[in-house]
Structures are given as C-alpha cells and as structure tokens.
Coordinates of C-alpha atoms and ligand atoms in Angstrom, one line a residue:
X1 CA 182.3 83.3 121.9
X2 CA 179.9 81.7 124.5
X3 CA 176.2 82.2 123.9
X4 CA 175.8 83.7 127.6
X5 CA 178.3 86.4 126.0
X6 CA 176.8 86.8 122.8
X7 CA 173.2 87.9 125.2
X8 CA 175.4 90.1 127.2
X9 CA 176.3 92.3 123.9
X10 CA 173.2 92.4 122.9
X11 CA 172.3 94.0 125.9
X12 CA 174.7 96.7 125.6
X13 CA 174.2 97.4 122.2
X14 CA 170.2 97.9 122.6
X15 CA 170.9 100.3 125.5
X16 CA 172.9 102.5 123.7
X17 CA 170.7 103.1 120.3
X18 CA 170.4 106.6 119.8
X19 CA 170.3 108.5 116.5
X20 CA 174.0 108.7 115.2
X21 CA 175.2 111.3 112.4
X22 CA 177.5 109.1 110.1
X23 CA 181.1 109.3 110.9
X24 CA 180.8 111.6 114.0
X25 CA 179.2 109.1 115.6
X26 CA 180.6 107.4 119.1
X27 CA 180.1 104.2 117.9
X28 CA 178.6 101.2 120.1
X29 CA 181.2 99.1 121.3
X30 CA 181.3 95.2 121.1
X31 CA 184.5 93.8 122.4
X32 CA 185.5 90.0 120.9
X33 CA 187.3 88.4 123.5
X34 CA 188.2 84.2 123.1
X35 CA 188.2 83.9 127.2
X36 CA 184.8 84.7 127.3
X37 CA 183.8 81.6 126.6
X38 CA 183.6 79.7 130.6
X39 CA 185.4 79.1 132.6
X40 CA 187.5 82.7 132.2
X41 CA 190.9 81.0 133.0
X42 CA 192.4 82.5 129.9
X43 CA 193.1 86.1 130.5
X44 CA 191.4 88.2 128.3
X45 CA 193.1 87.4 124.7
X46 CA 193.1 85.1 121.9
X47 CA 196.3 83.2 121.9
X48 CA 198.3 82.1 119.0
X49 CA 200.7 79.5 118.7
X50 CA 202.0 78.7 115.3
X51 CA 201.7 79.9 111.7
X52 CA 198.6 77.6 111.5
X53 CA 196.5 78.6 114.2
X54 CA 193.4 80.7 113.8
X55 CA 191.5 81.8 116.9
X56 CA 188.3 83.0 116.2
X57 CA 184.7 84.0 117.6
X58 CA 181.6 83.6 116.3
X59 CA 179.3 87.0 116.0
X60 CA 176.6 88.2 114.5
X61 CA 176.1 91.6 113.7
X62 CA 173.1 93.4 114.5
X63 CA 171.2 94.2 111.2
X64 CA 170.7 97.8 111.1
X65 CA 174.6 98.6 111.5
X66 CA 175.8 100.8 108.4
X67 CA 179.3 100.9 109.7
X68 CA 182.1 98.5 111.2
X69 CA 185.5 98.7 112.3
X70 CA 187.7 96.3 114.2
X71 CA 190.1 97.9 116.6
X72 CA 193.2 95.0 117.1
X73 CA 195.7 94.6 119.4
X74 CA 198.4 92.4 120.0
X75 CA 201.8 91.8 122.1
X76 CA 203.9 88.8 121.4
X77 CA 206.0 86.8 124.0
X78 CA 208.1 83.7 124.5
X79 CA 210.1 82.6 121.8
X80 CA 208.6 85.4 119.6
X81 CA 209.0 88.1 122.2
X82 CA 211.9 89.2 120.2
X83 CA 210.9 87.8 116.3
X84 CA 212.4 90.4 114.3
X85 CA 216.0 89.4 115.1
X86 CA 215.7 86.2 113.8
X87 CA 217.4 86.3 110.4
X88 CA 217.5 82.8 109.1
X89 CA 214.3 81.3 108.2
X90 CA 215.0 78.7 109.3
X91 CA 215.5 79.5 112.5
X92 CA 212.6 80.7 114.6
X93 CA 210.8 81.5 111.5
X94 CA 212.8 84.8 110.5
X95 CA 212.0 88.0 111.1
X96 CA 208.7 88.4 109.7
X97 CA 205.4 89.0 111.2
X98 CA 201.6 89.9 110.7
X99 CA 198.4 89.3 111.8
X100 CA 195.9 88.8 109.1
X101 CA 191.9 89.4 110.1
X102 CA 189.9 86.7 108.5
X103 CA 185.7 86.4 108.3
X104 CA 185.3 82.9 107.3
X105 CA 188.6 82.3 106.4
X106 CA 188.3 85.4 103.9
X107 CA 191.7 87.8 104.7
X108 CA 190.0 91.1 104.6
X109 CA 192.7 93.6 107.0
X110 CA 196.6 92.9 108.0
X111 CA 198.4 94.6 110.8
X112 CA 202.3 94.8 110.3
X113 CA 203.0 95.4 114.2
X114 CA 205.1 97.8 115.0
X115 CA 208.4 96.7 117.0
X116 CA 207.8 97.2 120.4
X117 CA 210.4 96.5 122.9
X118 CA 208.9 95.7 126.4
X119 CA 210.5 97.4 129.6
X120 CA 213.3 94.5 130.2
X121 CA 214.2 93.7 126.0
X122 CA 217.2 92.9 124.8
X123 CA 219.4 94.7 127.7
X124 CA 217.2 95.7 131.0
X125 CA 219.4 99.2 131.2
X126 CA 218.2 100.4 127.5
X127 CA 215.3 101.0 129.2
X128 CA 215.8 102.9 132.6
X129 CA 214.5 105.4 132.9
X130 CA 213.2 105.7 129.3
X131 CA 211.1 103.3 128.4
X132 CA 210.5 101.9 125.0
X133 CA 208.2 103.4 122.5
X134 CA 204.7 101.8 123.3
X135 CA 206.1 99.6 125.7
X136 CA 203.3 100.9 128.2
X137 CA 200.6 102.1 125.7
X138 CA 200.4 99.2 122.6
X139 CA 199.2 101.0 119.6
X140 CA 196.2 99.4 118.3
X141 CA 195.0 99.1 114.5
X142 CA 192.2 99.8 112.9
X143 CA 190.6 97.5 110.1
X144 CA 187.6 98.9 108.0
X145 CA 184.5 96.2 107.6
X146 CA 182.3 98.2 106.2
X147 CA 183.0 97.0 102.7
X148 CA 182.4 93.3 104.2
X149 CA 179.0 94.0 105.8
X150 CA 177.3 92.5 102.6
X151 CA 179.2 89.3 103.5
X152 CA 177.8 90.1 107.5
X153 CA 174.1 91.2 107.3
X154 CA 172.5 88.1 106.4
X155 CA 171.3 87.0 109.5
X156 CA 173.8 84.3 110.1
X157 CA 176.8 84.2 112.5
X158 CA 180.2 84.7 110.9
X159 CA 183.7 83.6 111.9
X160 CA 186.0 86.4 112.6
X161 CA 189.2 85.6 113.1
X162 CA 192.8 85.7 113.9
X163 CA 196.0 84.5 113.0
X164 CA 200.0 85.3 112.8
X165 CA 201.7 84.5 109.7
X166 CA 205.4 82.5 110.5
X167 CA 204.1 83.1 114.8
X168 CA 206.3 81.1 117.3
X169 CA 204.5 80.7 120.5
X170 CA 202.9 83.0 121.7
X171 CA 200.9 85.8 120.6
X172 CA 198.1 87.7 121.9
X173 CA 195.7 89.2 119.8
X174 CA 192.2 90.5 120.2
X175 CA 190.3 93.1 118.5
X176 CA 187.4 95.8 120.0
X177 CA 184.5 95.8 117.0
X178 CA 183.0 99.2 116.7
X179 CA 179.2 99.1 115.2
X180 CA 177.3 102.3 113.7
X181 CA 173.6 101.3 113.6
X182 CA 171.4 103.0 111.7
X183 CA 168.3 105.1 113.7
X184 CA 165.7 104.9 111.4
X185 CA 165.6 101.4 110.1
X186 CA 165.8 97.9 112.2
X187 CA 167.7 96.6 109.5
X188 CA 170.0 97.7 106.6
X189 CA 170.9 95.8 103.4
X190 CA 174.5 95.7 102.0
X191 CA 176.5 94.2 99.2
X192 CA 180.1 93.9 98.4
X193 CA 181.6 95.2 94.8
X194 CA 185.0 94.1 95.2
X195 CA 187.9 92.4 97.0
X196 CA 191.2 92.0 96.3
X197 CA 193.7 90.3 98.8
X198 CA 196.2 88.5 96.5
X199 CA 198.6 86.0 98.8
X200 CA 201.4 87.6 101.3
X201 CA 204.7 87.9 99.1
X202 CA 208.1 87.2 100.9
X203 CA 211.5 86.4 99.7
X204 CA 214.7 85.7 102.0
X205 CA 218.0 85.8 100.3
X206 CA 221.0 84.5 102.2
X207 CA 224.7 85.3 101.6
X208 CA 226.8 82.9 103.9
X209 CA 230.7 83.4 104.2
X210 CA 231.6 81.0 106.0
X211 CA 230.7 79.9 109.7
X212 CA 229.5 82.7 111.8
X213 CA 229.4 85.0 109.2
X214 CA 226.4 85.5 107.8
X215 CA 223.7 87.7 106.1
X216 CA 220.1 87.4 105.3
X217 CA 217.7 89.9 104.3
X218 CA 213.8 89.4 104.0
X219 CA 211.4 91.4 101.8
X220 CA 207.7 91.5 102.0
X221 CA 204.6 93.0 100.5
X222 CA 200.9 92.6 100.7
X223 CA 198.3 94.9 99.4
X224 CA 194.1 94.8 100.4
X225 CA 191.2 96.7 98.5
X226 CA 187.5 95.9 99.1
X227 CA 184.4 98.3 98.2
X228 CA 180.8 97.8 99.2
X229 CA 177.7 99.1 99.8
X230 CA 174.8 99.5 102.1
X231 CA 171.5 100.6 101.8
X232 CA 170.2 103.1 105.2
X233 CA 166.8 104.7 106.0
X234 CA 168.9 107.2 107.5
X235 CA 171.7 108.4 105.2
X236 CA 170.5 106.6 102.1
X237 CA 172.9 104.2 99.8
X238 CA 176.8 104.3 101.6
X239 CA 179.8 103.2 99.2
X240 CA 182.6 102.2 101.6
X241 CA 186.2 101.6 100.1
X242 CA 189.3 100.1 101.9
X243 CA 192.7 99.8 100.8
X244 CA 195.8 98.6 102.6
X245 CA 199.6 97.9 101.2
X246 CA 202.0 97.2 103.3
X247 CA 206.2 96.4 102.8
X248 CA 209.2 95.4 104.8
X249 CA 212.2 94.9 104.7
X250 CA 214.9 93.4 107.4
X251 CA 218.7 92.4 107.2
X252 CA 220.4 90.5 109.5
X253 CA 224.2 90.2 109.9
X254 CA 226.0 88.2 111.8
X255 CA 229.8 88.5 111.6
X256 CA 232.6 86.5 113.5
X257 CA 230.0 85.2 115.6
X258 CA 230.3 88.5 118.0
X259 CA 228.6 90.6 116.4
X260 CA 225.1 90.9 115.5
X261 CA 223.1 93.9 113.5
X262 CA 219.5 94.1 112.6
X263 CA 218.0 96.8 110.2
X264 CA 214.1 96.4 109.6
X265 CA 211.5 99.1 108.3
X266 CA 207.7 98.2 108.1
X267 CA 205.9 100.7 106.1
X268 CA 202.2 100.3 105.9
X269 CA 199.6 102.3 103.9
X270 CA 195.8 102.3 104.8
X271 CA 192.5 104.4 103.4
X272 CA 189.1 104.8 104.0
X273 CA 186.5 106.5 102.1
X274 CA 182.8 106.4 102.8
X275 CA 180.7 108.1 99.8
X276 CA 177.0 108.5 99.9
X277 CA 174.4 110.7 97.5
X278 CA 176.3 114.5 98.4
X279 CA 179.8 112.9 98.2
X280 CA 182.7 112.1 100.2
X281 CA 181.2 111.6 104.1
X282 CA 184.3 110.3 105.7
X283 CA 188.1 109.6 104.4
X284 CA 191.1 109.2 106.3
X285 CA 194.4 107.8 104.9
X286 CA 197.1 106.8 107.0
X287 CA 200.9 106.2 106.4
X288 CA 203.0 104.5 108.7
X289 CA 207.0 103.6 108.9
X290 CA 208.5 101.7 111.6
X291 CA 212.6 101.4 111.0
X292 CA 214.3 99.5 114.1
X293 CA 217.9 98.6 113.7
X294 CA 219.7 96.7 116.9
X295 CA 223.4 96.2 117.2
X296 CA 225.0 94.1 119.4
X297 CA 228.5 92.9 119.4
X298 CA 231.9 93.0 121.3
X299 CA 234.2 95.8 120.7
X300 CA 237.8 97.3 121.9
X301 CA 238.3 93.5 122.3
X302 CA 242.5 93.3 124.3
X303 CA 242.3 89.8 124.4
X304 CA 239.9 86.8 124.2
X305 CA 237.9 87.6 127.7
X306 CA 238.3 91.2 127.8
X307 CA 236.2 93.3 125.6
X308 CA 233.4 95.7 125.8
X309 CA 230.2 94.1 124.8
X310 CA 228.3 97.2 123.1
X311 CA 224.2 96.8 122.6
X312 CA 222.7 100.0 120.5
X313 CA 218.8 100.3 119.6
X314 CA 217.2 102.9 117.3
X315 CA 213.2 102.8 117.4
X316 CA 211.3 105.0 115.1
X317 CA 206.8 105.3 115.2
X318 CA 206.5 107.5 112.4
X319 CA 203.1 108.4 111.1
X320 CA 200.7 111.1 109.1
X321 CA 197.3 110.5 109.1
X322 CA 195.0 113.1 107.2
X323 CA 190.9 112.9 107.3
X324 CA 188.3 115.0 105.5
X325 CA 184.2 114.7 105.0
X326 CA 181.5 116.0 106.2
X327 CA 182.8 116.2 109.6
X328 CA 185.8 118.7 109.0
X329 CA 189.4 117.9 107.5
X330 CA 192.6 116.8 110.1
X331 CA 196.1 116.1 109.5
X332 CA 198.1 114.8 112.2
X333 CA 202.1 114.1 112.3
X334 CA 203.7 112.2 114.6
X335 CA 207.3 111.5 114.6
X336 CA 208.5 109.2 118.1
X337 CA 212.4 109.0 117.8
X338 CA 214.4 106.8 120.3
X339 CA 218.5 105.6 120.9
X340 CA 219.5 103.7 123.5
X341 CA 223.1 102.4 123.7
X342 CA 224.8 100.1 127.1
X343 CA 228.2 99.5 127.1
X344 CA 229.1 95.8 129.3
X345 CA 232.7 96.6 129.6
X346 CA 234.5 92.7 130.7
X347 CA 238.0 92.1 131.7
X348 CA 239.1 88.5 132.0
X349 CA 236.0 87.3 132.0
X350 CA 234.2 89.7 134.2
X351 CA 231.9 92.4 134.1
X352 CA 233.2 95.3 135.5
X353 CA 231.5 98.1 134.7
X354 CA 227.9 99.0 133.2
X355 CA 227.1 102.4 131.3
X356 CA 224.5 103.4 129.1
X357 CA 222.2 106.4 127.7
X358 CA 218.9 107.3 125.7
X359 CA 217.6 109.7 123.9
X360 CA 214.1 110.2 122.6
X361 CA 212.4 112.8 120.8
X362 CA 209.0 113.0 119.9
X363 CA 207.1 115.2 117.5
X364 CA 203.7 116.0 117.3
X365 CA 202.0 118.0 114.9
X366 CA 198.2 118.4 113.6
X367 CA 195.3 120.8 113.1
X368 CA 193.8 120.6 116.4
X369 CA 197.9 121.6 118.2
X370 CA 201.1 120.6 118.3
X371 CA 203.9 119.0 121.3
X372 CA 207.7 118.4 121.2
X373 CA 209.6 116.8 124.0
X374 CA 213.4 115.9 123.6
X375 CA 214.5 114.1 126.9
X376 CA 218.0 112.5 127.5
X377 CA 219.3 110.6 130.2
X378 CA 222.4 108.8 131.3
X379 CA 222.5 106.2 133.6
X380 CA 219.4 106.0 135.8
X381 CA 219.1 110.0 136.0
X382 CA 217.9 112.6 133.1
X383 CA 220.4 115.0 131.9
X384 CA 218.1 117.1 129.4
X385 CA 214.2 117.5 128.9
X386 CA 212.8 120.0 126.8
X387 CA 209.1 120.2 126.1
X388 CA 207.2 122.8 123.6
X389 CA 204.3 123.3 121.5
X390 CA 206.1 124.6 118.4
X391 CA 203.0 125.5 116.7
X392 CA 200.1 127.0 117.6
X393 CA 196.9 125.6 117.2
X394 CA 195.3 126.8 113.6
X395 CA 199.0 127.7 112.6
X396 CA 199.6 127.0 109.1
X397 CA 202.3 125.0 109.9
X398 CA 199.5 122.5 111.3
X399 CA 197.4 122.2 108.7
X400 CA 200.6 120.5 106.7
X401 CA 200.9 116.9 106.0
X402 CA 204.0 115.5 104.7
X403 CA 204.7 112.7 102.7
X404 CA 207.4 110.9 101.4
X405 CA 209.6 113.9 102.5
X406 CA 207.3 116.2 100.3
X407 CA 205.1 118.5 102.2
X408 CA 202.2 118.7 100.5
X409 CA 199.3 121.8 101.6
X410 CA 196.1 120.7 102.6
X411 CA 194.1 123.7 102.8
X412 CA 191.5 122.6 105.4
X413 CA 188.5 124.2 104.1
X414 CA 189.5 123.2 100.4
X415 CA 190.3 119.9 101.1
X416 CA 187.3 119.2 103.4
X417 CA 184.8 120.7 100.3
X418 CA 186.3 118.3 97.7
X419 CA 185.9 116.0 100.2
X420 CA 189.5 114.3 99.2
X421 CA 192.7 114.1 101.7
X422 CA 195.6 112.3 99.8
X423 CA 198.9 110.9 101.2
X424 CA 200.2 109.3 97.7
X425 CA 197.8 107.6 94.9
Ligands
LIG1 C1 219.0 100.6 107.7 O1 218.7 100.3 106.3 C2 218.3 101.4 105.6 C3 217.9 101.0 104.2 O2 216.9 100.0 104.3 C4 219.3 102.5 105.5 O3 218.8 103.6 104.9 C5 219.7 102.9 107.0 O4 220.8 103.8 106.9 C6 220.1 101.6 107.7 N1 220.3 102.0 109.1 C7 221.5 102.0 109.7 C8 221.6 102.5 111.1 O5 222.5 101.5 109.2
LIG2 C1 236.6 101.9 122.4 O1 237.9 102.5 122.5 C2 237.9 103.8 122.0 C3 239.4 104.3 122.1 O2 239.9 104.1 123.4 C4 237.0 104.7 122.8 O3 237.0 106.0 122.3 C5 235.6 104.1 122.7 O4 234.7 104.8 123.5 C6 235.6 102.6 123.1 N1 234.3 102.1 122.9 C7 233.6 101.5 123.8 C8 232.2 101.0 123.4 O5 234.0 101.3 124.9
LIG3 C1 241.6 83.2 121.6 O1 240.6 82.2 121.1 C2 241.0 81.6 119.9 C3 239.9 80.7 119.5 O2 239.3 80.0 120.5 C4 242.3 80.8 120.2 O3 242.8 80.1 119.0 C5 243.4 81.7 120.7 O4 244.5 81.0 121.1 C6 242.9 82.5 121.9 N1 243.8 83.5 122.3 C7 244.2 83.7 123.5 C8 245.2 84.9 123.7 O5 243.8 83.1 124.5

C-alpha cells in the first residue's frame, strides 16, 4: 500500500471517531486494496497467480482499536474460473481451493469459497433467466483479528496478506478491514494467549480403470483457534476467541471419456466470542455447507454422432448463523437451492435442438423475519414463482436454529442472558 494511501486512511479514520458501544458499533472502515499503490492500472484487487504467490499490503493499525475484522472477497478466472472440476492433481491442480489470510506470514483466517458459477459457466443456457447463486452478489467472509491485535499494536507496520493454496492464474482477492477504536484512550494494549493453525491436510486417492475411465476423490481439513486480549479505558480488559474448521470433500468421475460427474461439499465452521469483566459481550457462530455436483455427459447415444449431450448442475448456500451478548441474541437460516439441466440434442454431427430448465428455491429464516421464493423456468421464460414470508416476525418458529438436521431452541432471552449461542461444540 502506497504511503499517499496509507495518509488517506488516516484521514478517514480520524473523521469518524466517535464514542462506540462494543459490538454494536458501525465500525470505521479501512479498505486494503494492492492497486492503490500508483499508477492505479490494476483494477482494484490483489491478483494471485500460483500456489506461491502472496500479495500483501503493509498497514498499521491505529493504536487505540480494541476490535478488528477483515471482510474478504474473491472471484477466480482463467484457468481457475472453473477449479473444482479438476479431478486429477495433476492436472490444473485438482479441485481444491482456499485462500489463507496471513500477518507476517502467520496463517491466522481461511476462506473455503463457496462455488460460484458466473452468468456464462459451464453451459451459457443454465443460466437464463436464473442466474447462479451469487453470481451477481459474491458473498464475502469475515475473519476475526482481534485475537492477533497483540501481534498489531506495537507501533510497527505489519504485512497482511493473501494467498490461494494449489491457485492457477488468476484469482482476485481483497479484503475491507473493519477497526473499533476505543473513545476514551489514544491507545490500547493487547496480547495474544494462543494460536493454533496446524498445516492444511489433503489427500487425493485415484482409482484408474483403464483409459478414460477414471475416479479421484480429494479430502481436506483445516482447523484455526487463537485467543487474546486487550486492555481499553473504555470497556476494561477484552478476551477475544476465534475458531475456524473447515472440510471438503470432491469426487470426480470420468467414464468412457463422455461422461463427466463432479460431487463436492465444503463445510466450514467459524466462532467468535468477545468476553470482558460482566461476561460474554459478543458471540456469533456460523456454519456453513456448500454441496455442488455437475454432470455432463452424452446420453440416448443412436450412433457415434448422434446423441444428446446432457449438462445438469445442483448449487446449494446453506448456512445458520446464531449471535448473542450484550447486544441481543439472532439466529438466522438461510437455505439457497438451485438445478439447472440443458439438453444439446446432435444428430450426425449437428446440433439440432437446445432445451433446458431451472429451478431455485431459497429459504430464509431468523429472528428479525422470514422469505421463501420458489421460481422455475423453462427455456428463456418463467413457468412458476411463488414468494412468502412463512413466518412471522417473533414467531417461534424464528427464534430456531438448526444444526446438523437437529433443531435445537434457542430461547432468545435465555440464550442472550447466558450470553452463549451454540451450533455444535
Ligand atoms: C454427492 O455426494 C454425497 C456424499 O458426499 C452424497 O450424499 C450425494 O447424494 C451425492 N450427490 C449426488 C447428486 O449424487
Ligand atoms: C432419453 O430417451 C428417453 C426415452 O426416449 C427419454 O425419456 C429421455 O428424456 C431422453 N433423455 C434425454 C436427455 O434426451
Ligand atoms: C464409432 O466409433 C468407434 C471408435 O472410434 C469405432 O470403432 C466404430 O466403428 C464407430 N461406429 C460407427 C457406427 O461409426
């Protein structure tokens, strides 16, 4: 980050200091951004190339803050625009993807992205007129520092960085930094008590039979904790815990070379808890589950060149997220369902005829209201679209949050006084 930028920041941050009750707080916005450094020919993004790259900025953070959390984002392209239907590792690197979030080379958060499929993926028709789940909205990730600001708040710039584990060219990743500073003190002191961030694990096992038949699946787990501390004028001594564990799995067949089908779920699990002298101020958990599964392959084949080449996707965003503390207790579950199918039908070597349909339901409940929408369409036109709000807000069905199938009650008021919201342990 160029030092013109780095003034620029400062700027903003001193015009918007304003007393800031922990955890409620709009926080003050610093946005990290590689093509800030001149000339801005970049775009505004931080672009990886390889497994080995690390972009990162330099930054130092202001020394009353109490609380930070980096917002990232991403979108991939090129020859990774697609990298979860690589199967064979060694071929485009398999199917697996993350982007760690490193402060001086120090992994302290992962994002396990989910699948998106831009607008023209895989077949242009999957997506007309429904578009792909986040395909013009990319969800972004949150990443809890505040455990790491005893590593921050000495006075020194730090390295935060980027990179993509097993990334072809090219990614684009970049991250907003949100700061609580603390009113009553010009600066804060802070100390770490723990971090845990033991290596990625990944195994591939293959099962060939024979020339274009073949299988792989890849596994993968990584797990995060950190806890740390920082001393305020304003809210006294803050504890701050973070944990993240993530898993995926993805198989990848390939049979008679004409047929291809990719099953992949990323499951990721993150919490935050902030404690200070009366207890829990702020915890959120979050659970996450993204299954994807692509087929693509010729069927009703009547001779060599005339067959129906049949692409199906299924796209799943799947997520509860429950907070409690001083603030109030929330649960929110979101279920985002979509199946998209074309049918290519060729005869003698010719495409003769195009047909396709989608489906997508999405599923919206939480303590502050509750949306449904179930649209279909055929072709370029919609055949059904029903939209709802199947529970009222305060209904007891929205104070629910359900994991692992379970449903588990989460009284608000109980919940927000012992200060504890649990997914799983
Ligand atoms: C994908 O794999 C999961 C197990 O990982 C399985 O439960 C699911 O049925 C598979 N999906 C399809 C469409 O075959
Ligand atoms: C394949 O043929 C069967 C029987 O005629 C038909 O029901 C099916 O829809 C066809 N599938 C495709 C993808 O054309
Ligand atoms: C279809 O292709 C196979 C393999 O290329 C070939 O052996 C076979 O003779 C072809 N059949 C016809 C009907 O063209």
């Amino acid at each position: 980050m160029a030092e013109s930028c780095y003034v620029r920041v400062l700027f903003l941050l001193l015009l918007v200091v304003t007393p800031l009750p922990i955890s409620i707080a709009s926080p003050l916005k610093l946005r990290l951004s590689a093509s800030e450094s001149l000339p801005l020919n970049g775009g505004q993004w931080f672009q990886i190339n390889n497994n080995e790259d690390v972009e990162s900025a330099s930054l130092a953070v202001p020394a009353n803050a109490y609380r930070a959390v980096l917002e990232v984002y991403l979108s991939y392209h090129g020859s990774d625009e697609f990298w979860y239907t690589y199967g064979n590792p060694f071929n485009g690197n398999g199917p697996f993807r993350e982007v760690t979030v490193r402060i001086d080379g120090d992994v302290v958060g992962a994002v396990w992205p989910f699948p998106v499929i831009y607008t023209g993926g895989i077949s242009p028709f999957l997506w007309r007129p429904i578009s792909g789940i986040g395909s013009f909205n990319l969800p972004s990730y949150d990443i809890e520092l505040t455990p790491f600001l005893g590593w921050l708040l000495d006075g020194e710039e730090h390295e935060l960085g980027f990179a993509v584990t097993d990334a072809q060219d090219f990614w684009y990743v970049d991250g907003n930094l949100h700061l609580w500073l603390d009113p009553r003190s010009a600066a804060t002191t802070a100390g770490i008590i723990s971090y845990d961030a033991p290596p990625l694990e990944k195994v591939t096992a293959v099962a060939s039979r024979g020339p274009g038949n073949e299988y792989y699946q890849t596994t993968a787990f990584r797990r995060i904790s950190a806890a740390g501390w920082v001393q305020t004028s304003s809210y006294g001594k803050i504890t701050a815990t973070w944990t993240q564990r993530f898993s995926f799995v993805n198989t990848n067949q390939v049979r008679e070379d004409t047929e291809q089908t990719v099953n992949q779920t990323t499951d990721a699990y993150s919490g935050v808890h902030v404690t200070d002298h009366a207890g829990v101020a702020y915890s959120q958990e979050a659970e996450q589950s993204f299954p994807l599964y692509i087929y693509q392959g010729q069927v009703n084949q009547t001779s060599n060149d005339s067959f129906t080449e049949e692409t199906s996707v299924q796209l799943r965003f799947e997520e509860e997220r429950v907070a409690a503390g001083r603030p109030g207790f929330w649960s929110r579950s979101l279920s985002n369902a979509q199946d998209s199918a074309v049918d290519v039908r060729v005869q003698e070597g010719d495409a003769v005829g195009t047909s396709w349909r989608a489906a997508q339901t999405y599923r919206y409940e939480a303590t502050d209201g509750c949306y449904y929408r179930d649209v279909a369409s055929q072709g370029y036109g919609v055949v059904s679209d029903h939209a709802d709000e199947v529970c009222a807000k305060g209904s007891p069905a929205a104070g629910r949050a359900i994991a692992g199938g379970a449903a588990t009650e989460l009284g608000g008021d109980a919940a927000a006084a012992a200060g504890v919201a649990r997914l799983s342990s």
